[in-house]
Short mmCIF file of C-alpha atoms and ligand atoms in Angstrom, two decimals:
data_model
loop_
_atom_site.label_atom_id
_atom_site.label_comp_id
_atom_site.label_asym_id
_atom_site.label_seq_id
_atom_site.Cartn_x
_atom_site.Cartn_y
_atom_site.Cartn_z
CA UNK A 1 -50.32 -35.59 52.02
CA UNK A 2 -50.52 -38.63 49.61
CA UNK A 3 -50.34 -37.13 46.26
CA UNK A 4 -47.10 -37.11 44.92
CA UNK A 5 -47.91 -34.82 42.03
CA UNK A 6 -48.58 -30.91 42.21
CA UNK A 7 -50.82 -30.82 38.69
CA UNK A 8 -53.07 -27.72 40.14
CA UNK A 9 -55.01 -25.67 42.99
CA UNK A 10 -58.44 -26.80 42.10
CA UNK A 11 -58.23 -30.50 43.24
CA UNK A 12 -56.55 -29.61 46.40
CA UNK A 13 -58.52 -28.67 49.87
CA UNK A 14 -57.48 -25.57 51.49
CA UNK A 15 -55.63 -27.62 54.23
CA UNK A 16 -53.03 -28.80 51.70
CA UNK A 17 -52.56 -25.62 50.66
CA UNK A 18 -52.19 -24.35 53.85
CA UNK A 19 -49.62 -27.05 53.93
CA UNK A 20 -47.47 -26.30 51.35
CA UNK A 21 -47.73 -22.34 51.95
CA UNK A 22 -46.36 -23.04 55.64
CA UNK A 23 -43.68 -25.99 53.85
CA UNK A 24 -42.55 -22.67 51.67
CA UNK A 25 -42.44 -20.33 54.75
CA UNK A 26 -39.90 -22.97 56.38
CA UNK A 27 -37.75 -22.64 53.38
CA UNK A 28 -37.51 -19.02 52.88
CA UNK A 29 -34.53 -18.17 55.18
CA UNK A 30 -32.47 -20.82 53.37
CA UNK A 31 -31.76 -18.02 51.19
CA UNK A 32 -31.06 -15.48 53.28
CA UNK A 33 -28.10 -17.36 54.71
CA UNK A 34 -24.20 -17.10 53.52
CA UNK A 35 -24.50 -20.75 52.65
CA UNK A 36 -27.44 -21.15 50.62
CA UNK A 37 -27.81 -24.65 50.65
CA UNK A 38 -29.77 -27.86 52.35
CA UNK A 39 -28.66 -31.39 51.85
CA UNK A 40 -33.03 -32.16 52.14
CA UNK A 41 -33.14 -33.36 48.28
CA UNK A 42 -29.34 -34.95 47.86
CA UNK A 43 -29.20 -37.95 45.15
CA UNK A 44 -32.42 -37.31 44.31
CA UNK A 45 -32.89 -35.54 40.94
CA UNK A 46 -35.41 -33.32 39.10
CA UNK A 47 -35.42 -32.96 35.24
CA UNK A 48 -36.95 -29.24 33.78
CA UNK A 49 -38.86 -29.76 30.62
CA UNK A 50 -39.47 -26.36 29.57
CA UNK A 51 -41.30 -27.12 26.18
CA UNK A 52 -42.65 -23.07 26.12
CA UNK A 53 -40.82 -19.63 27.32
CA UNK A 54 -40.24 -19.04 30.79
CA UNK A 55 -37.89 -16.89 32.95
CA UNK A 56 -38.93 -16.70 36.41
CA UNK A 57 -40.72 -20.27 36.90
CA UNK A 58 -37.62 -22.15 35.14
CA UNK A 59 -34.74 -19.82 36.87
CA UNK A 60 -36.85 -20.38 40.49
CA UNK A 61 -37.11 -24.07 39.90
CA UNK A 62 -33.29 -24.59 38.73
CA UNK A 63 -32.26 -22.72 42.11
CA UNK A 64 -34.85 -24.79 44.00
CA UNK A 65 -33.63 -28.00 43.33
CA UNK A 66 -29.68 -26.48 43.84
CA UNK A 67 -30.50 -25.28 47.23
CA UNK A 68 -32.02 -28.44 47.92
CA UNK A 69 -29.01 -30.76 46.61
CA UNK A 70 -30.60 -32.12 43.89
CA UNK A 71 -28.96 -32.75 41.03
CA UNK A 72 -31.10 -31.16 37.73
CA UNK A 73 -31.42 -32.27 33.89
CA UNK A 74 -32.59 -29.28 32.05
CA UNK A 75 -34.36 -29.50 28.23
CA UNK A 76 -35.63 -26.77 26.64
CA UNK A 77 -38.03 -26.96 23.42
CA UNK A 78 -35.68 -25.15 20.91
CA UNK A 79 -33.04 -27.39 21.77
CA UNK A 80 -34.81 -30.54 21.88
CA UNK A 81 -36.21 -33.16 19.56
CA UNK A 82 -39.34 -32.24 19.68
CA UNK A 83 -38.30 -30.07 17.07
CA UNK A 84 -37.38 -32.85 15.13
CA UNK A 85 -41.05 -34.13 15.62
CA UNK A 86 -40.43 -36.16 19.13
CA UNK A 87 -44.14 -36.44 21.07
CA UNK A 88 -44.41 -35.11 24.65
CA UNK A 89 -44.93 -38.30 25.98
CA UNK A 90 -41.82 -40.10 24.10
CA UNK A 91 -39.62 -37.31 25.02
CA UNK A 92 -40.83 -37.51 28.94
CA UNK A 93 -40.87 -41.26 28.42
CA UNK A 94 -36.98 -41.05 27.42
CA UNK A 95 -36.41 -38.67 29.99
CA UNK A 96 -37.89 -41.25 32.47
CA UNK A 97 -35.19 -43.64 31.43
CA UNK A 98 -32.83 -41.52 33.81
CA UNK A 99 -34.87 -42.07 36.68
CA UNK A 100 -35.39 -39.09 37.80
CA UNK A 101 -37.42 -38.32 41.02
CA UNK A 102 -39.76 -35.36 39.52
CA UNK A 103 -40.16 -33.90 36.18
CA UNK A 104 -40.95 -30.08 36.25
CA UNK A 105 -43.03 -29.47 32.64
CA UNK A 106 -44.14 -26.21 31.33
CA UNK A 107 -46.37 -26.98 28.19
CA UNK A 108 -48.65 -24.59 26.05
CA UNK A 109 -51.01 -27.42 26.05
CA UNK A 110 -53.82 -27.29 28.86
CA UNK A 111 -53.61 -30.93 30.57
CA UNK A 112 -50.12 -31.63 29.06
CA UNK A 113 -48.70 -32.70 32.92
CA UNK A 114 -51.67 -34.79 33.55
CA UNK A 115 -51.31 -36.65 30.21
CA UNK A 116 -47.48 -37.25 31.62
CA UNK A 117 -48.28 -38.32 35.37
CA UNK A 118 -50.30 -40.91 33.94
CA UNK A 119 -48.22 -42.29 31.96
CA UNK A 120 -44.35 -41.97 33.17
CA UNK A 121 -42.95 -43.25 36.06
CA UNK A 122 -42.27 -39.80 38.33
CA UNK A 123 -43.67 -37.52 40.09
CA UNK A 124 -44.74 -34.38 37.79
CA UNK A 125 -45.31 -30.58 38.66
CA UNK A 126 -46.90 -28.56 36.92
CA UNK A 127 -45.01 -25.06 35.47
CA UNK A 128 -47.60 -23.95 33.50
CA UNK A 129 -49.99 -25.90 31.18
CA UNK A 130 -51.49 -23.61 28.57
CA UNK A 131 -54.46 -21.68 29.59
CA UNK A 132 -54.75 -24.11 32.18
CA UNK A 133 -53.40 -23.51 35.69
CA UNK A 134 -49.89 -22.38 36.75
CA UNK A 135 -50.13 -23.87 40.68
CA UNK A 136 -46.94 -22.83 41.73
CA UNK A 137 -47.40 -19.26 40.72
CA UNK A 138 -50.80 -19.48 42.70
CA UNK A 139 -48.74 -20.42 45.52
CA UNK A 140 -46.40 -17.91 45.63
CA UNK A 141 -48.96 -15.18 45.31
CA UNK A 142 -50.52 -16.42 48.17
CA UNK A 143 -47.94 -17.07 50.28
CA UNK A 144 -47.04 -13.03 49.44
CA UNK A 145 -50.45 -12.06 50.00
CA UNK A 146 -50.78 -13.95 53.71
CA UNK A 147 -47.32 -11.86 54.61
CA UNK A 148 -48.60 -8.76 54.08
CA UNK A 149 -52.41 -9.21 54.92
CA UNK A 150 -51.49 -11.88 57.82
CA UNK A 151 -54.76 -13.79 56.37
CA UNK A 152 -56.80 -14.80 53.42
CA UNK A 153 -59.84 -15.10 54.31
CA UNK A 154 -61.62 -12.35 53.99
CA UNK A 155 -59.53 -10.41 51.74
CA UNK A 156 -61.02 -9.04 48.31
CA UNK A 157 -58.74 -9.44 45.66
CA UNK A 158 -59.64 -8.28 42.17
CA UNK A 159 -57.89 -9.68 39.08
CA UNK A 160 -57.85 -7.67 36.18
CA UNK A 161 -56.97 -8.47 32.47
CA UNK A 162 -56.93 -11.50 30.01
CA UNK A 163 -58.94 -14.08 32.26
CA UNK A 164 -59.53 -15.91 29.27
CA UNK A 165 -56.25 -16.96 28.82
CA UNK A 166 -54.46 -16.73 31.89
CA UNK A 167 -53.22 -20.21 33.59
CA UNK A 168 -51.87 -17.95 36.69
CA UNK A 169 -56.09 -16.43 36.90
CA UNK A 170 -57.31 -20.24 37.38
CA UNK A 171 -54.63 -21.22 39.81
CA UNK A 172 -55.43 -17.74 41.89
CA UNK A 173 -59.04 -18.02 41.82
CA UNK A 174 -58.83 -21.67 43.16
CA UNK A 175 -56.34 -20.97 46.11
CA UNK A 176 -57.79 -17.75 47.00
CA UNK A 177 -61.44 -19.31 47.02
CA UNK A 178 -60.32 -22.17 49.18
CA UNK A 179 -58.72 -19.92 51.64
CA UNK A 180 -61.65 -17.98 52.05
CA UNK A 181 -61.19 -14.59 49.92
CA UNK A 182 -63.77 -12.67 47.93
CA UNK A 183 -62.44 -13.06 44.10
CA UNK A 184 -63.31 -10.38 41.42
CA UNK A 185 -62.28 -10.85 38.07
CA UNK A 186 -62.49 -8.11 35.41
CA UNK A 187 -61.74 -7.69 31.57
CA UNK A 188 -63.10 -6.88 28.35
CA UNK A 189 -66.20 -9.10 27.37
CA UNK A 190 -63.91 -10.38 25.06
CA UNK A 191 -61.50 -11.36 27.61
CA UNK A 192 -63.97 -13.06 30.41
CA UNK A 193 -64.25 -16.97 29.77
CA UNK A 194 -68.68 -17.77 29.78
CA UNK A 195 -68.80 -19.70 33.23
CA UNK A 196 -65.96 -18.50 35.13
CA UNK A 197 -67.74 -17.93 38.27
CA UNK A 198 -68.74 -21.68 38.69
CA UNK A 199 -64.42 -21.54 39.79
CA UNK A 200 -65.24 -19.44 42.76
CA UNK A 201 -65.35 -15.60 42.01
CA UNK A 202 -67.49 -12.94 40.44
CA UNK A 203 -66.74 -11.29 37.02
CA UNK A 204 -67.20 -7.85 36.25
CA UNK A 205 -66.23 -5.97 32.98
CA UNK A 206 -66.10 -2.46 35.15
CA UNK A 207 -62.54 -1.78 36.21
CA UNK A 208 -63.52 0.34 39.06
CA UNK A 209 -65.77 -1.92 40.06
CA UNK A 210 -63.17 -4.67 40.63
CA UNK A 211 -60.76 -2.29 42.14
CA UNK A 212 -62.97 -0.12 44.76
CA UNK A 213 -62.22 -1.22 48.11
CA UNK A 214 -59.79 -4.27 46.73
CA UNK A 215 -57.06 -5.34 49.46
CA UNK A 216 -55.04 -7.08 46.56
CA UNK A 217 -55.17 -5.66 43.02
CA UNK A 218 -53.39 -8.40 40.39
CA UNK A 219 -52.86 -6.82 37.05
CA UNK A 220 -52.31 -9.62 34.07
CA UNK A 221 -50.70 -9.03 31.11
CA UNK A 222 -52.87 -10.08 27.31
CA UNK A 223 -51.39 -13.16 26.34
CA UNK A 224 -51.44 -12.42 22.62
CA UNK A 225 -49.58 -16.16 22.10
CA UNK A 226 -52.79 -17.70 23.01
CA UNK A 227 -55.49 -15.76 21.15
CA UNK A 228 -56.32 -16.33 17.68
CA UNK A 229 -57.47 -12.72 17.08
CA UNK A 230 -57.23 -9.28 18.49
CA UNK A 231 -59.07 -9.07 21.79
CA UNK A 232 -59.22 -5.27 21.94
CA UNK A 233 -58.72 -2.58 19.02
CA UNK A 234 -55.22 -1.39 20.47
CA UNK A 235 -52.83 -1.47 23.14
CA UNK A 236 -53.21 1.72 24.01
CA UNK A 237 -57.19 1.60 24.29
CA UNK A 238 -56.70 -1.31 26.40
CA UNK A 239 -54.59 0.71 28.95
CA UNK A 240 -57.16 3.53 29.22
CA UNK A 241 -59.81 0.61 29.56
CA UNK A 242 -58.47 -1.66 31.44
CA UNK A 243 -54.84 -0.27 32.90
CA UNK A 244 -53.95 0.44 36.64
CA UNK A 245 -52.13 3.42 36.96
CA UNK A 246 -52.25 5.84 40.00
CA UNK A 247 -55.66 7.55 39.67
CA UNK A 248 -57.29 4.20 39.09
CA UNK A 249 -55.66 2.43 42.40
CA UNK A 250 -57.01 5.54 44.53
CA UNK A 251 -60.44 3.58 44.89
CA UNK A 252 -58.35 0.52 46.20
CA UNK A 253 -58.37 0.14 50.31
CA UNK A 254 -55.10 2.30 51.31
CA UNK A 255 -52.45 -0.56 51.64
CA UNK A 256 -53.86 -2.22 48.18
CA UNK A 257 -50.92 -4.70 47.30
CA UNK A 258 -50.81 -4.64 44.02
CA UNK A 259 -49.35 -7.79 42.04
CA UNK A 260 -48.26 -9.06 38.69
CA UNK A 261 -46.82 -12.69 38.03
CA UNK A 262 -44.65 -11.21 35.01
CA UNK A 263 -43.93 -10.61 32.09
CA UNK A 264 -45.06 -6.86 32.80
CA UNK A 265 -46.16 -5.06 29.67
CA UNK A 266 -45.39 -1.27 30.86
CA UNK A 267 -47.71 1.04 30.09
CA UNK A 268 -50.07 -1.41 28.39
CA UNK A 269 -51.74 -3.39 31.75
CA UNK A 270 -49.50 -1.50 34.55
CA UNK A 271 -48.51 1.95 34.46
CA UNK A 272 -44.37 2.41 35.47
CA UNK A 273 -45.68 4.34 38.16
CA UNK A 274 -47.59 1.12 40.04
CA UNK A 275 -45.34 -0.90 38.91
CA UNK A 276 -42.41 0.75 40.89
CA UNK A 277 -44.38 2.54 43.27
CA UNK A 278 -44.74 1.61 47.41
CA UNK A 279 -47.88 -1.10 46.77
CA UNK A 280 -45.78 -2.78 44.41
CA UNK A 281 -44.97 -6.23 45.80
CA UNK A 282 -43.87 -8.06 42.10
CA UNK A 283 -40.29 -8.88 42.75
CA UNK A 284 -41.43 -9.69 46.26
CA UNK A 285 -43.54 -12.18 44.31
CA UNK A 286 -40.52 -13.37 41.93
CA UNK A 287 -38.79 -13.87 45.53
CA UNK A 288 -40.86 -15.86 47.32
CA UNK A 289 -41.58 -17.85 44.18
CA UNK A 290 -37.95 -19.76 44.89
CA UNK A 291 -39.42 -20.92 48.15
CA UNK A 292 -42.49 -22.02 46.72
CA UNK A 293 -40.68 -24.15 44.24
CA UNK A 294 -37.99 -25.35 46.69
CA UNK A 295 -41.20 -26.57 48.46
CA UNK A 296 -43.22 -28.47 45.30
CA UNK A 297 -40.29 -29.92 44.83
CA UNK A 298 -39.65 -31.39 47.76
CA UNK A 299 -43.26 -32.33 48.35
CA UNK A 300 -42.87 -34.49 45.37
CA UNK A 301 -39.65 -36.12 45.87
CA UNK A 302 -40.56 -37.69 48.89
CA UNK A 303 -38.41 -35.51 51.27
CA UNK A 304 -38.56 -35.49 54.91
CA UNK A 305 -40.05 -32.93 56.50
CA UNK A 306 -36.63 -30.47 57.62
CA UNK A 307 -36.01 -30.66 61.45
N1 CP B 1 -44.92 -15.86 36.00
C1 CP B 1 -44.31 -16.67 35.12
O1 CP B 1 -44.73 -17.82 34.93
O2 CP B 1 -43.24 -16.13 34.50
P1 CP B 1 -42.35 -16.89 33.41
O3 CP B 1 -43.22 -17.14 32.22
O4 CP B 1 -41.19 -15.98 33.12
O5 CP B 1 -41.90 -18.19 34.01
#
């Protein structure tokens, strides 16, 4: 592949996906060994600019580029100067004076890591840009999904909850569509974006509608950060809505998975029983997310492909 950038899903073919997903799958047993630890990215090094909250995509990339060799720069926005009033592109720009081979940025601005690819010298991956896309995460969840289902294609998988503002929704609905799966989204009117079927799915505001006969059920949590008013009149409305919990999954195929990229909201989007019950696959997810990332990164820093 030529790009040296992983910005998002929807301007990739489903070949380079299918590229990266089987990259990831090479990587996975890295960390099953006693030595977890490849010299594939050694002198090369990656820089995390985390300008907005993140557990599992910054703790996944950080191990990433260990595992790989590569020796990591992390900045955080509360410890930064953008506090003191730095721009994004003078703080990358600054950052770029280090050389280093990729910059990972998570940004609450949609377009933030394109804005930086054109304008610093390094290759940039995308961690999450706003309501934007999250491609990574939409990596991970299918590379979870084709080890359970052994395909894509085919597959209907119904996301449920705040499409309006969910980066990880637009990153899934691109990958899955490419790969050939039947995408349902579902929410409150208030919570479906005007126009998000011209991405590649159908929208539906009937939960059991999106759920009857789904092979993947992904619950999303409401991103109340983004919104500038109340989307529904109460959490707990919203979970009676709009909630999985065990009655609900019933009309899902037998051996549903159901997924969640995280931060869970218990009891609000995912009742504790789903969440911990036998079609749970989320820390499966949160796994396989470490070889997704070990991948991007090494995608973008040039590596050779490992023997
Ligand atoms: N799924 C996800 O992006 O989680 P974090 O915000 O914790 O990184």
């Amino acid at each position: 592949m030529a790009r040296r950038h992983l910005l998002d899903l929807q301007s990739l073919t489903g070949a380079e996906i299918e590229r990266l997903l089987d990259l990831a799958e090479s990587f996975e047993d890295i960390s099953l060994r006693a030595v977890k630890k490849v010299p594939a990215l050694r002198g090369r090094t990656i820089c995390l600019l985390f300008l907005e909250a993140s557990t599992r995509t910054r703790a996944s990339f950080e191990l990433a580029a260990k595992r790989l060799s590569a020796d990591t720069l992390s900045v955080s926005g509360s410890a930064s100067s953008v506090e003191k009033g730095e721009t994004l592109l003078d703080t990358a720009r600054n950052l770029a004076a280090y050389r280093p081979d990729v910059i990972v940025l998570r940004h609450k601005a949609s377009g933030a890591p394109h804005l930086l690819a054109a304008h610093v010298d390094a290759s940039i991956v995308n961690a999450g840009d706003g309501a934007h896309e999250h491609p990574t995460q939409g990596l991970l969840d299918l590379l979870t999904i084709r080890r359970h289902c052994r395909r894509i294609a085919g597959l209907k998988v119904a996301i449920i909850g705040d499409i309006a503002h969910s980066r990880v929704a637009r990153s899934d609905i691109a990958g899955l569509s490419r790969l050939g799966a039947e995408v349902v989204v579902c929410g409150p009117p208030t919570m479906l974006p005007t126009g998000i079927e011209t991405l590649g799915c159908t929208a539906t505001s009937s939960r059991e509608e999106a759920v009857a006969d789904a092979d993947v059920v992904m619950m999303l949590r409401i991103q109340k950060e983004r919104a500038a008013e109340e989307l529904f009149p109460s959490d707990r409305e919203y979970a009676a809505a709009y909630g999985l919990d065990p009655q609900v999954l019933r009309a899902a195929k037998p051996d549903c998975l159901v997924m969640h990229p995280g931060p869970v909201n218990r009891g609000v989007e995912l009742h504790p029983d789903v969440a911990d019950g036998p079609r749970s696959v989320i820390l499966e997810q949160v796994s396989t997310g470490l070889a997704v990332r070990m991948a991007a990164l090494y995608h973008c820093a040039g590596g050779e492909l490992p023997a």
